[in-house]
Amino acid sequence: MRTLASVSLLALAVTALATGAGNAASSGTPAFVTAQRLADAGKEPGNWMTHGGTYAEQRYADLEQVTSANVGKLGLAWSYDLDTARGQEATPLVIDGVMYTTTAWSKVVALDAATGKPKWTFDPEVDKARGHSACCDVVNRGVAAWNGLLFVGALDGRLIALDAATGKVKWSVQTFDASKPYTITGAPRVVKGKVIIGNGGAELGVRGYVTAYDAMTGQKAWRFYTVPGDPAKGPDGEASDDVLKAKAGDSWFGDFWKAGGGGTVWDAIVYDQELDQLYIGVGNGSPWNRQIRSEDKGDNLFLSSVVALNPNTGKYIWHYQGTPGESWDFTQTQPIVQATLTIDGKPRKVLMQAPKNGFFYVIDRETGKLISAKNFVPQTWATGVDMATGRPIEVPGARYEKAAATVMPSALGAHNWHPMSFSPKTGLVYLPAQEIPMGYETDKSYTYKPGAWNIGISALPLAPPNDRAVTKAIRAMLKGQLVAWDPVKQKEVWRVQYDGPWNGGTLATAGNLVFQGNAKGQFQAFDASTGKTLWGFDAQTGVVAGPVSYRIGTTQYVAVMAGYGGAYPLSIGFPDKVDHMAPNGRVLVFKLGGTAKLPKVDMAPLAPPNPPKDAFTAQQIADGGAIYEGNCGVCHGGGARSSGVLPDLRRSGALTDKDQWQAIVHDGLLKENGMVAFSSWFNKDQIEAVRAYVGVQAKYLASESAPGGK
Ligand code: CA
């Protein structure tokens, strides 16, 4: 007996050492996050130790100092100014009194979570030229923590481990072939000592995958490719080989591998601690257009799917594909939330996801079987989901196979990456939804251009006509909502209607509150049961990120990254009235009775329109328009209309200087700012044609700005 007891005690001691659970090993070691602490994250509501709060990623803060009764007294506790006006999409982690967050260009900052005092900053010094490969801004969505280390995925493909105490690099590993247009914007996750990271790039032409690395050494553990590679090259020697051969290979046709096929895993990577499974959200095809990608045939597995993997080996378990034969940029990378819901009287372990295609899915985590699906915004591409097969019932013509089609939702999604939350108290999901239709037309002159945009659509269809009435009418169609959704009944319970899309992620709290920022710069609290607006704060810039809540001592804090950016603000040709450049982003932190004042930001004024006097031909303007809308508009705005995040080219001094224009666009004079040389894809005549097109837009702007032009 005595021996047995000793052995048991020894085993307990070893376990405690290995996990560091509540013992001396954790004290004094910053971000000492262990397997046990992550598994029990729900028991530490004062911390926010992993991307979605806990492994279930419900983004629910079990803190109730701030309630629907007293939220009116919420005030600013502190703010921290960031050094960039590019998009702020990160979810901060808060561990034992320290906040770790990321900002554009993959920079990391550690702040005292009670005061905002910086502890250290880390700049991976990403080559700004990589910004050209980023479809949707040079953003970063956050870090992961483990055992005194922090992990950040840099835009250029490095997965970097930092000492959480100092911000010094412990190890760094290149996760993709840097000669290809991959990027990383997503937050890594740590599961049982492995760091898991994916990538983006499916607009430009890449093959998607996720990789697991040993958290302490950076050594690769496994890789799972989401789509097949070039059949001539044989298997990859990776965890995905068997299932790609058995299930995916027959679902692709033609020379699908030439542009990579797509299927990048750029956001949702979620661990199921109850079933020891990993769920990855898989993105769109490369190119978008299945007619070009796969002879317009086949489901093209595992595009636009949730795939369950064994986290230890990377082996396939099951998948559910929401958009078979994806052809609209309908990614299924959107945030995945896990819960146990009572459905038909029985508890079911489910995952919930509201991907770009507009359906809210409830999926059985044990089997991957679809439990229910319902559209949460109006949509025109499918009339519903066939519950016998789990497949969408497509509307004929929506694939624009014979003629151009206007489709809703669109590439910007009925819901994009902006995190949704779930409150176990109300049983509701709080979803930042949006309505953005888009025209799709096959690019008849498509050729694969390595490293450039390769979507197979004739031109980015967000270019507005130079007609005030039409622009106004289209602008009015673009909407955004905060939707409270009952996932059991698959129906809306309440909504907050905004007059535009691209609003912030959500946080639900035990105080019966939902927090959300919006594109117009208001950070607000709503009653979780009724949707009543209870509190608001002027953030002085658009808020798109997801908020978090944490506790230090007895004080509950609510934090959010403020800063406008991402795909919609960059690409949309229908911005609201813009009278200044976007200001730098900030970290904003609130508490009851907070009295800090947010300093007024300096709004950089806009230069006047600068139309060139040159006499361009109609052909030049038309050619320039096709090139601009297919390559430039995605960052500088459709119709060259900037929302203020990136420079408005209609106001550029270089627009009236032919040589300067060539020096920037052809030769890469401003590559330090992320504006690479376009000489690999376009000659000087083509680049001059782009100047002709932007010149026309500048003239139109000047006519609008002139007295009597409004
Ligand atoms: Ca995409």
XYZ file of C-alpha atoms and ligand atoms in Angstrom:
711
model
C 0.000 0.000 0.000
C 2.719 2.368 1.017
C 4.612 1.806 -2.224
C 1.472 2.351 -4.240
C 0.723 5.599 -2.416
C 4.282 6.818 -3.028
C 4.040 5.992 -6.699
C 0.734 7.847 -6.920
C 2.169 10.891 -5.184
C 5.169 10.814 -7.475
C 2.916 10.534 -10.508
C 0.897 13.487 -9.264
C 4.052 15.531 -8.746
C 5.309 14.700 -12.238
C 1.929 15.607 -13.740
C 1.899 18.885 -11.844
C 5.379 19.732 -13.070
C 4.537 18.828 -16.632
C 1.375 20.882 -16.695
C 2.391 23.609 -14.282
C -1.189 23.633 -13.054
C -1.437 26.049 -10.183
C 2.029 25.298 -8.818
C 5.119 27.371 -8.184
C 6.487 26.797 -11.678
C 3.915 29.186 -13.104
C 4.530 32.086 -10.741
C 6.772 34.711 -12.247
C 6.870 33.122 -15.695
C 4.853 35.347 -18.040
C 2.284 33.657 -20.255
C 2.919 30.334 -18.541
C 0.028 28.685 -20.341
C -0.155 24.921 -20.053
C -2.313 22.167 -21.514
C -4.212 22.066 -18.223
C -4.747 25.816 -18.071
C -5.989 25.871 -21.677
C -8.298 22.924 -21.052
C -9.647 24.703 -17.945
C -9.683 28.190 -19.455
C -13.390 28.453 -18.630
C -12.430 28.340 -14.925
C -10.140 31.373 -15.352
C -12.555 33.989 -16.696
C -10.143 36.729 -15.584
C -7.740 35.652 -18.330
C -8.207 35.444 -22.115
C -5.592 32.812 -22.869
C -6.515 31.660 -26.351
C -7.908 33.304 -29.481
C -11.620 32.662 -28.877
C -11.421 32.866 -25.062
C -11.423 29.095 -24.542
C -10.899 26.175 -26.915
C -14.648 26.237 -27.629
C -14.086 29.755 -29.058
C -17.442 31.044 -27.830
C -15.997 34.486 -27.082
C -18.076 34.487 -23.941
C -16.639 36.253 -20.891
C -17.977 34.703 -17.691
C -17.584 38.005 -15.836
C -20.486 39.956 -14.424
C -19.164 43.102 -12.787
C -20.260 45.020 -15.879
C -23.952 44.344 -16.460
C -26.850 45.567 -18.518
C -27.828 47.606 -15.425
C -24.532 49.487 -14.935
C -22.858 49.491 -18.356
C -23.810 53.155 -18.722
C -20.991 53.892 -16.239
C -18.377 52.222 -18.445
C -15.527 54.625 -19.233
C -12.109 54.544 -20.802
C -9.478 53.043 -18.474
C -6.561 53.516 -20.873
C -5.663 53.637 -24.557
C -2.505 52.794 -26.445
C -1.602 54.392 -29.787
C -0.401 52.102 -32.586
C 1.963 53.181 -35.348
C -0.141 52.365 -38.392
C -3.406 53.294 -40.090
C -3.677 49.854 -41.712
C -6.376 47.471 -40.476
C -6.579 46.271 -36.856
C -8.086 42.768 -36.725
C -6.387 41.215 -33.686
C -7.995 39.620 -30.673
C -5.695 40.434 -27.734
C -4.680 37.720 -25.271
C -4.621 38.708 -21.599
C -2.653 36.411 -19.298
C -1.871 37.094 -15.643
C -2.162 40.852 -15.989
C -0.379 41.288 -19.317
C -2.030 41.967 -22.675
C -0.368 40.588 -25.808
C -1.721 41.834 -29.105
C -0.708 42.263 -32.715
C -1.094 44.998 -35.257
C -0.579 45.456 -38.997
C 2.651 44.127 -40.518
C 2.663 41.333 -37.890
C 4.017 43.504 -35.069
C 3.471 42.370 -31.468
C 3.080 44.479 -28.345
C 2.946 43.495 -24.662
C 1.120 45.938 -22.372
C 0.337 46.085 -18.678
C -3.342 45.142 -18.920
C -4.328 47.395 -15.992
C -2.503 50.537 -17.107
C -1.589 50.163 -20.786
C 2.088 50.736 -19.989
C 4.147 49.001 -22.707
C 6.436 46.162 -21.590
C 7.992 45.442 -24.970
C 7.289 45.582 -28.676
C 8.404 43.241 -31.435
C 8.682 44.094 -35.130
C 9.461 41.114 -37.402
C 10.486 43.625 -40.097
C 8.421 42.029 -42.811
C 9.570 43.023 -46.304
C 6.804 45.441 -47.289
C 6.788 43.975 -50.818
C 4.911 41.005 -49.286
C 1.979 43.394 -48.860
C 1.232 42.917 -52.563
C 0.411 39.246 -51.902
C -2.043 40.157 -49.132
C -5.493 40.125 -50.738
C -7.119 41.951 -47.868
C -4.724 44.289 -46.087
C -1.524 43.582 -44.131
C -3.448 42.666 -41.009
C -2.795 40.157 -38.233
C -5.412 38.547 -36.017
C -3.350 37.757 -32.924
C -0.899 35.567 -31.019
C -1.034 32.221 -29.236
C 0.633 31.524 -25.867
C 2.282 28.445 -24.386
C 4.772 27.747 -21.640
C 6.238 31.251 -21.484
C 6.310 31.630 -25.268
C 4.152 33.624 -27.670
C 3.660 32.690 -31.302
C 2.962 35.079 -34.157
C 2.487 34.218 -37.823
C 4.253 36.912 -39.851
C 2.861 38.115 -43.187
C 5.985 36.755 -44.921
C 5.362 33.201 -43.708
C 7.562 33.002 -40.631
C 6.072 31.397 -37.539
C 7.969 33.136 -34.748
C 8.229 32.077 -31.095
C 8.899 34.971 -28.703
C 9.918 34.957 -25.057
C 6.768 36.349 -23.440
C 8.866 38.147 -20.797
C 11.086 40.076 -23.208
C 9.705 39.809 -26.755
C 13.016 38.258 -27.861
C 12.919 35.614 -30.619
C 13.323 32.041 -29.310
C 12.866 30.307 -32.658
C 11.532 31.086 -36.116
C 10.533 28.797 -38.964
C 9.524 29.604 -42.553
C 6.132 27.964 -43.136
C 5.761 28.466 -46.903
C 7.725 28.800 -50.127
C 8.378 32.549 -50.172
C 8.610 32.565 -53.978
C 4.819 31.982 -54.020
C 2.200 34.620 -53.104
C 1.280 33.160 -49.714
C 0.723 35.325 -46.614
C -0.180 34.738 -42.968
C -2.759 36.961 -41.284
C -4.396 34.433 -38.940
C -3.714 33.679 -35.297
C -1.859 30.442 -34.534
C -3.409 28.003 -32.047
C -1.564 25.770 -29.566
C -2.891 22.264 -29.020
C -1.081 19.860 -26.679
C 2.349 21.349 -27.285
C 1.952 21.883 -31.028
C 1.516 25.257 -32.733
C -0.830 25.093 -35.707
C -0.803 27.686 -38.469
C -2.281 28.047 -41.958
C -1.926 30.749 -44.613
C -3.731 32.829 -47.252
C -3.163 33.645 -50.911
C -5.960 31.945 -52.868
C -6.783 35.144 -54.817
C -3.320 35.108 -56.328
C -2.911 31.362 -56.823
C -1.625 28.986 -54.120
C -2.341 25.534 -52.657
C -3.699 25.635 -49.107
C -2.492 23.704 -46.069
C -2.045 23.754 -42.311
C 1.116 22.754 -40.470
C 1.746 21.730 -36.862
C 5.104 22.556 -35.237
C 6.530 21.525 -31.889
C 5.910 24.584 -29.706
C 9.237 24.393 -27.873
C 11.532 23.718 -30.832
C 9.724 24.773 -34.006
C 10.246 21.328 -35.483
C 7.535 20.352 -37.989
C 5.178 17.660 -36.691
C 2.718 17.249 -39.592
C 1.146 19.023 -42.559
C -2.301 18.641 -44.119
C -2.910 19.870 -47.674
C -6.538 20.781 -48.285
C -6.504 20.191 -52.056
C -4.606 17.797 -54.345
C -1.343 18.814 -55.993
C 0.059 18.162 -59.462
C -0.702 14.450 -60.086
C 2.546 14.117 -62.050
C 4.510 14.831 -58.875
C 2.924 12.020 -56.843
C 2.021 12.134 -53.143
C 3.417 14.857 -50.879
C 4.602 12.537 -48.125
C 2.272 14.380 -45.736
C -0.669 13.533 -43.457
C -3.147 14.423 -46.211
C -1.862 11.928 -48.809
C -4.356 9.118 -48.111
C -7.525 11.178 -47.984
C -6.595 13.337 -50.981
C -6.196 10.119 -52.971
C -9.302 8.420 -51.591
C -11.758 11.325 -51.510
C -10.499 14.524 -53.112
C -8.653 13.533 -56.276
C -11.714 12.488 -58.263
C -13.483 15.751 -57.469
C -11.078 17.858 -59.585
C -10.739 18.156 -63.376
C -8.396 19.690 -65.929
C -5.112 21.390 -65.022
C -6.440 22.445 -61.630
C -3.015 22.476 -59.950
C -1.558 25.171 -62.227
C -2.843 28.054 -60.088
C -2.568 26.002 -56.867
C -6.258 25.129 -56.545
C -6.683 27.320 -53.441
C -8.247 26.070 -50.210
C -6.184 28.183 -47.849
C -6.793 27.953 -44.102
C -6.450 31.600 -43.174
C -8.600 31.930 -40.074
C -10.557 29.245 -38.200
C -8.428 26.537 -36.562
C -10.311 25.211 -33.551
C -9.524 22.434 -31.074
C -12.272 20.210 -29.659
C -11.025 19.123 -26.246
C -14.036 16.853 -25.681
C -13.394 14.745 -28.787
C -9.673 15.456 -29.294
C -10.300 16.743 -32.820
C -9.099 19.802 -34.713
C -11.461 21.692 -37.051
C -10.064 23.784 -39.870
C -12.069 26.155 -42.038
C -11.006 25.884 -45.698
C -11.123 28.754 -48.167
C -12.049 29.431 -51.786
C -10.611 28.077 -55.016
C -7.677 29.443 -57.029
C -8.933 30.867 -59.338
C -12.405 31.590 -57.960
C -14.070 30.622 -61.218
C -14.647 26.842 -61.404
C -15.108 27.062 -65.182
C -11.437 27.960 -65.417
C -10.210 26.010 -62.398
C -11.796 22.608 -62.956
C -13.602 22.512 -66.327
C -16.715 23.603 -64.383
C -17.000 20.105 -62.909
C -16.582 18.468 -59.541
C -16.950 19.365 -55.879
C -13.250 20.258 -55.655
C -12.666 18.854 -52.172
C -11.847 20.214 -49.639
C -12.521 23.767 -50.840
C -15.111 25.677 -48.792
C -15.350 22.966 -46.152
C -14.862 22.328 -42.465
C -12.395 19.454 -42.114
C -11.880 17.552 -38.847
C -8.315 16.359 -38.265
C -6.524 14.307 -35.636
C -4.421 16.960 -33.852
C -1.700 14.459 -33.017
C -1.128 13.165 -36.537
C -2.897 15.588 -38.890
C -4.950 12.710 -40.311
C -8.425 13.323 -41.759
C -11.490 12.394 -39.668
C -14.500 13.951 -41.487
C -15.514 16.958 -43.527
C -18.577 19.027 -44.379
C -18.497 21.074 -47.575
C -20.918 24.030 -47.587
C -20.231 25.146 -51.161
C -19.366 22.214 -53.453
C -17.570 23.362 -56.599
C -16.982 26.822 -55.091
C -17.032 29.600 -57.736
C -17.714 32.863 -55.855
C -14.882 33.186 -53.298
C -17.217 31.575 -50.755
C -14.635 30.664 -48.139
C -15.621 28.470 -45.212
C -12.756 29.823 -43.124
C -15.086 31.871 -40.933
C -14.936 31.490 -37.128
C -16.090 28.147 -35.698
C -17.869 28.101 -32.324
C -18.355 24.890 -30.330
C -21.152 24.202 -27.874
C -23.465 21.506 -26.585
C -26.998 22.357 -27.666
C -30.228 20.612 -26.779
C -31.759 19.639 -30.092
C -34.971 17.593 -30.239
C -34.600 16.976 -26.515
C -31.091 15.565 -26.760
C -27.742 17.170 -25.951
C -25.665 17.367 -29.107
C -21.997 18.315 -29.350
C -22.099 20.792 -32.222
C -20.034 23.319 -34.061
C -21.631 26.448 -35.444
C -20.379 28.407 -38.401
C -21.753 31.234 -40.547
C -19.465 31.285 -43.581
C -19.437 33.699 -46.505
C -22.133 31.813 -48.440
C -24.868 33.083 -46.098
C -25.949 29.857 -44.377
C -25.779 29.350 -40.619
C -24.654 25.750 -40.146
C -25.053 23.556 -37.080
C -22.882 20.449 -37.502
C -22.532 17.365 -35.287
C -18.907 17.344 -34.131
C -18.877 13.587 -33.564
C -19.900 12.649 -37.086
C -19.544 15.763 -39.225
C -23.212 15.375 -40.183
C -25.216 18.499 -40.879
C -27.920 19.041 -38.238
C -29.441 22.186 -39.710
C -28.729 25.071 -42.084
C -30.588 28.317 -42.680
C -29.714 31.536 -44.460
C -29.188 34.499 -42.142
C -29.302 37.204 -44.849
C -31.167 37.327 -48.176
C -29.319 35.332 -50.794
C -29.686 34.631 -54.496
C -27.334 31.703 -55.188
C -29.204 28.900 -53.391
C -32.775 28.419 -52.207
C -31.803 26.274 -49.233
C -29.887 23.174 -48.218
C -31.093 19.669 -49.052
C -31.019 17.990 -45.648
C -30.830 14.504 -47.198
C -27.524 15.276 -48.922
C -26.322 18.347 -47.029
C -25.845 20.097 -50.388
C -27.083 23.579 -51.329
C -29.989 23.814 -53.765
C -28.410 26.105 -56.349
C -30.274 28.689 -58.404
C -29.681 28.126 -62.139
C -27.466 30.853 -63.584
C -25.873 31.771 -60.262
C -22.670 30.112 -61.489
C -22.535 32.725 -64.305
C -21.773 29.778 -66.566
C -23.474 31.296 -69.607
C -23.935 34.949 -68.732
C -22.865 37.470 -66.129
C -24.832 37.216 -62.881
C -25.365 39.425 -59.862
C -25.100 37.279 -56.768
C -25.698 37.829 -53.065
C -23.809 37.169 -50.892
C -20.508 37.791 -52.608
C -16.762 37.588 -52.207
C -16.959 39.919 -49.212
C -19.275 37.440 -47.558
C -22.580 37.444 -45.711
C -20.203 37.133 -42.770
C -16.445 37.456 -43.046
C -13.668 36.830 -40.464
C -15.180 39.174 -37.860
C -15.632 36.939 -34.817
C -19.115 35.920 -33.688
C -19.881 35.013 -30.075
C -22.215 32.617 -28.243
C -23.765 33.165 -24.827
C -24.626 29.953 -22.950
C -26.923 32.155 -20.819
C -29.148 33.362 -23.664
C -28.404 30.462 -26.019
C -27.914 33.000 -28.820
C -25.126 33.588 -31.327
C -24.202 37.244 -31.969
C -23.252 37.524 -35.588
C -21.853 40.484 -37.566
C -23.745 39.909 -40.829
C -23.784 41.934 -44.019
C -25.474 42.270 -47.409
C -23.132 42.978 -50.330
C -24.194 41.838 -53.819
C -21.614 41.517 -56.579
C -21.515 40.911 -60.315
C -19.678 37.830 -61.611
C -18.615 37.365 -65.211
C -16.115 34.882 -66.628
C -12.871 36.497 -67.745
C -12.732 35.314 -71.359
C -9.146 36.517 -71.711
C -7.927 34.900 -68.484
C -4.357 33.669 -68.436
C -2.567 32.573 -65.289
C -0.129 35.305 -64.226
C 2.148 33.925 -61.468
C 2.121 36.141 -58.395
C -0.656 38.453 -59.630
C -4.415 38.391 -59.009
C -5.835 35.260 -60.648
C -9.536 35.062 -59.921
C -10.922 34.359 -63.404
C -13.595 37.065 -63.132
C -13.561 39.705 -65.874
C -12.816 42.628 -63.549
C -13.390 43.284 -59.914
C -17.006 44.294 -60.133
C -16.938 46.867 -57.381
C -16.115 49.668 -59.822
C -18.857 52.251 -59.621
C -20.077 54.028 -62.721
C -19.468 57.757 -62.783
C -23.104 58.485 -62.197
C -24.116 59.945 -58.881
C -27.633 58.516 -58.840
C -26.525 54.966 -59.673
C -23.709 55.095 -57.139
C -26.112 56.294 -54.479
C -28.597 53.539 -55.319
C -25.944 50.808 -55.130
C -24.499 52.273 -51.952
C -27.922 52.014 -50.348
C -27.992 48.261 -51.051
C -24.867 47.644 -48.940
C -25.970 46.816 -45.412
C -24.698 45.432 -42.160
C -26.410 43.971 -39.111
C -25.701 42.684 -35.664
C -27.911 39.589 -35.658
C -28.847 37.633 -32.529
C -29.435 34.119 -33.877
C -31.074 31.170 -32.161
C -29.007 28.202 -33.425
C -31.519 25.585 -32.244
C -34.528 27.157 -33.929
C -32.343 28.560 -36.736
C -34.010 31.919 -36.566
C -33.271 35.533 -35.833
C -34.287 36.790 -32.400
C -33.309 40.461 -32.784
C -31.132 42.613 -34.953
C -29.379 45.957 -34.950
C -29.467 47.420 -38.447
C -26.478 49.460 -39.632
C -26.435 51.553 -42.799
C -23.279 49.844 -44.041
C -21.284 46.593 -43.808
C -17.891 45.625 -42.318
C -18.720 46.102 -38.661
C -16.784 44.608 -35.770
C -16.591 41.196 -34.168
C -18.685 40.507 -31.056
C -18.182 39.559 -27.401
C -20.905 38.136 -25.149
C -20.634 38.449 -21.365
C -22.273 36.993 -18.265
C -23.502 40.526 -17.506
C -26.096 39.904 -20.273
C -24.213 42.158 -22.666
C -22.972 42.027 -26.221
C -20.125 44.328 -27.216
C -19.457 45.324 -30.813
C -17.662 48.141 -32.612
C -18.776 49.345 -36.009
C -17.427 50.781 -39.233
C -18.576 54.264 -38.256
C -16.353 54.299 -35.172
C -18.856 53.569 -32.406
C -17.944 50.903 -29.833
C -21.221 49.822 -28.219
C -22.867 47.545 -25.673
C -26.247 45.928 -26.288
C -28.636 44.044 -24.051
C -27.985 40.402 -24.978
C -31.661 39.473 -24.657
C -33.290 42.369 -26.468
C -30.632 44.110 -28.597
C -31.323 47.444 -26.911
C -28.345 49.810 -27.221
C -27.166 50.516 -23.683
C -23.827 52.308 -24.109
C -21.564 53.742 -26.806
C -18.116 55.281 -27.138
C -16.656 57.331 -29.997
C -13.538 55.392 -31.070
C -12.654 58.100 -33.640
C -12.013 55.364 -36.233
C -13.814 52.303 -37.575
C -13.722 49.191 -35.367
C -13.619 45.787 -37.066
C -11.870 43.526 -34.510
C -13.436 41.316 -31.853
C -13.482 42.632 -28.234
C -12.339 40.664 -25.155
C -12.980 40.974 -21.432
C -10.703 40.156 -18.481
C -10.290 40.824 -14.776
C -7.382 42.176 -12.763
C -7.876 42.138 -9.000
C -11.590 42.793 -8.705
C -11.915 44.994 -11.776
C -13.459 43.783 -15.031
C -12.076 45.321 -18.211
C -13.380 45.300 -21.793
C -10.816 45.771 -24.573
C -10.889 46.177 -28.337
C -8.478 47.041 -31.126
C -9.745 50.136 -32.963
C -8.687 50.752 -36.567
C -10.433 50.483 -39.909
C -9.114 48.289 -42.719
C -9.326 44.889 -44.385
C -10.897 43.703 -47.621
C -14.016 45.880 -47.762
C -12.503 49.295 -46.944
C -9.657 48.681 -49.363
C -11.598 47.315 -52.321
C -15.045 48.829 -52.165
C -15.876 51.412 -54.794
C -18.714 52.877 -52.792
C -17.150 54.369 -49.681
C -19.080 56.763 -47.530
C -18.154 60.405 -47.740
C -14.413 60.435 -47.032
C -12.922 63.713 -45.893
C -9.673 62.546 -44.289
C -7.212 59.667 -44.294
C -7.838 56.933 -41.711
C -6.013 57.660 -38.429
C -3.619 55.235 -36.721
C -5.171 52.380 -34.781
C -5.388 52.100 -30.996
C -5.982 49.636 -28.206
C -9.006 50.812 -26.191
C -9.698 49.453 -22.698
C -12.731 50.226 -20.547
C -13.852 49.724 -16.940
C -16.705 50.932 -14.778
C -15.990 54.515 -13.734
C -13.046 54.837 -16.138
C -12.207 58.509 -16.628
C -9.346 58.475 -19.158
C -9.802 60.766 -22.147
C -9.125 59.569 -25.650
C -6.840 62.165 -27.244
C -8.294 63.664 -30.421
C -6.533 62.082 -33.392
C -4.915 64.112 -36.129
C -6.924 63.457 -39.255
C -4.624 63.888 -42.252
C -6.527 66.031 -44.762
C -6.991 64.821 -48.324
C -5.231 66.472 -51.253
C -7.527 67.956 -53.913
C -8.319 65.917 -57.074
C -5.417 66.067 -59.519
C -6.731 65.240 -63.008
C -4.072 65.179 -65.760
C -4.513 67.427 -68.790
C -3.187 64.802 -71.237
C -5.397 63.760 -74.147
C -5.852 60.010 -73.657
C -7.614 57.849 -76.232
C -10.821 55.986 -75.484
C -8.912 52.734 -75.997
C -6.296 53.735 -73.412
C -9.008 54.542 -70.888
C -10.796 51.240 -71.522
C -7.594 49.176 -71.338
C -6.497 51.025 -68.228
C -9.881 50.417 -66.617
C -9.662 46.655 -67.168
C -6.152 46.523 -65.713
C -6.965 48.840 -62.808
C -10.151 47.069 -61.750
C -8.569 43.626 -62.057
C -5.338 44.422 -60.230
C -5.248 47.795 -58.462
C -8.809 48.357 -57.248
C -8.560 45.585 -54.677
C -6.322 47.841 -52.554
C -6.875 51.361 -53.915
C -10.652 51.012 -54.288
C -12.974 50.269 -57.206
C -13.110 53.301 -59.496
C -9.995 54.570 -57.661
C -12.262 55.675 -54.821
C -10.303 55.218 -51.605
C -12.023 54.838 -48.259
C -9.034 56.587 -46.661
C -6.959 53.560 -45.608
C -4.704 53.535 -48.689
C -3.813 56.594 -50.803
C -6.561 57.930 -53.080
C -4.905 57.807 -56.497
C -7.254 60.457 -57.903
C -5.477 62.917 -55.639
C -1.936 61.648 -56.247
C 0.693 64.172 -57.292
C 2.090 61.507 -59.628
C -1.139 61.425 -61.629
C -0.069 64.510 -63.590
C 3.555 63.369 -63.908
C 3.937 60.576 -66.462
C 7.534 59.770 -65.458
C 6.829 59.755 -61.732
C 3.814 57.470 -62.360
C 6.061 55.006 -64.221
C 8.741 55.246 -61.514
C 6.176 54.219 -58.884
C 3.957 51.725 -60.722
C 6.419 50.188 -63.185
C 9.689 50.480 -61.258
C 8.578 50.217 -57.619
C 9.794 53.570 -56.265
C 7.468 53.210 -53.239
C 8.114 49.529 -52.531
C 9.123 50.414 -48.954
C 5.455 51.314 -48.429
C 4.247 48.042 -49.929
C 3.689 49.380 -53.475
C 5.744 46.873 -55.491
C 6.947 47.233 -59.082
C 4.283 45.994 -61.515
C 6.808 45.588 -64.377
C 6.593 41.772 -64.055
C 2.977 41.877 -65.173
C 2.455 45.082 -67.166
C 4.490 47.098 -69.677
C 4.850 50.876 -69.688
C 2.042 51.397 -72.207
C -0.357 49.426 -70.019
C 0.715 51.369 -66.938
C 0.196 54.628 -68.828
C -3.295 53.347 -69.694
C -3.983 52.912 -65.975
C -3.017 56.587 -65.530
C -5.536 57.457 -68.248
C -8.295 55.570 -66.403
C -7.463 57.011 -62.986
C -7.290 60.433 -64.674
C -10.915 60.063 -65.785
C -11.903 59.163 -62.225
C -10.017 62.229 -60.942
C -11.884 64.442 -63.425
C -15.173 63.044 -62.216
C -14.189 63.675 -58.605
C -13.196 67.248 -59.497
C -16.592 67.810 -61.158
C -18.345 66.432 -58.061
C -16.237 68.621 -55.760
C -16.775 71.781 -57.842
C -19.380 74.335 -56.721
C -22.739 73.027 -57.910
C -21.298 69.510 -58.188
C -23.165 68.197 -55.207
Ca -10.724 34.621 -50.762
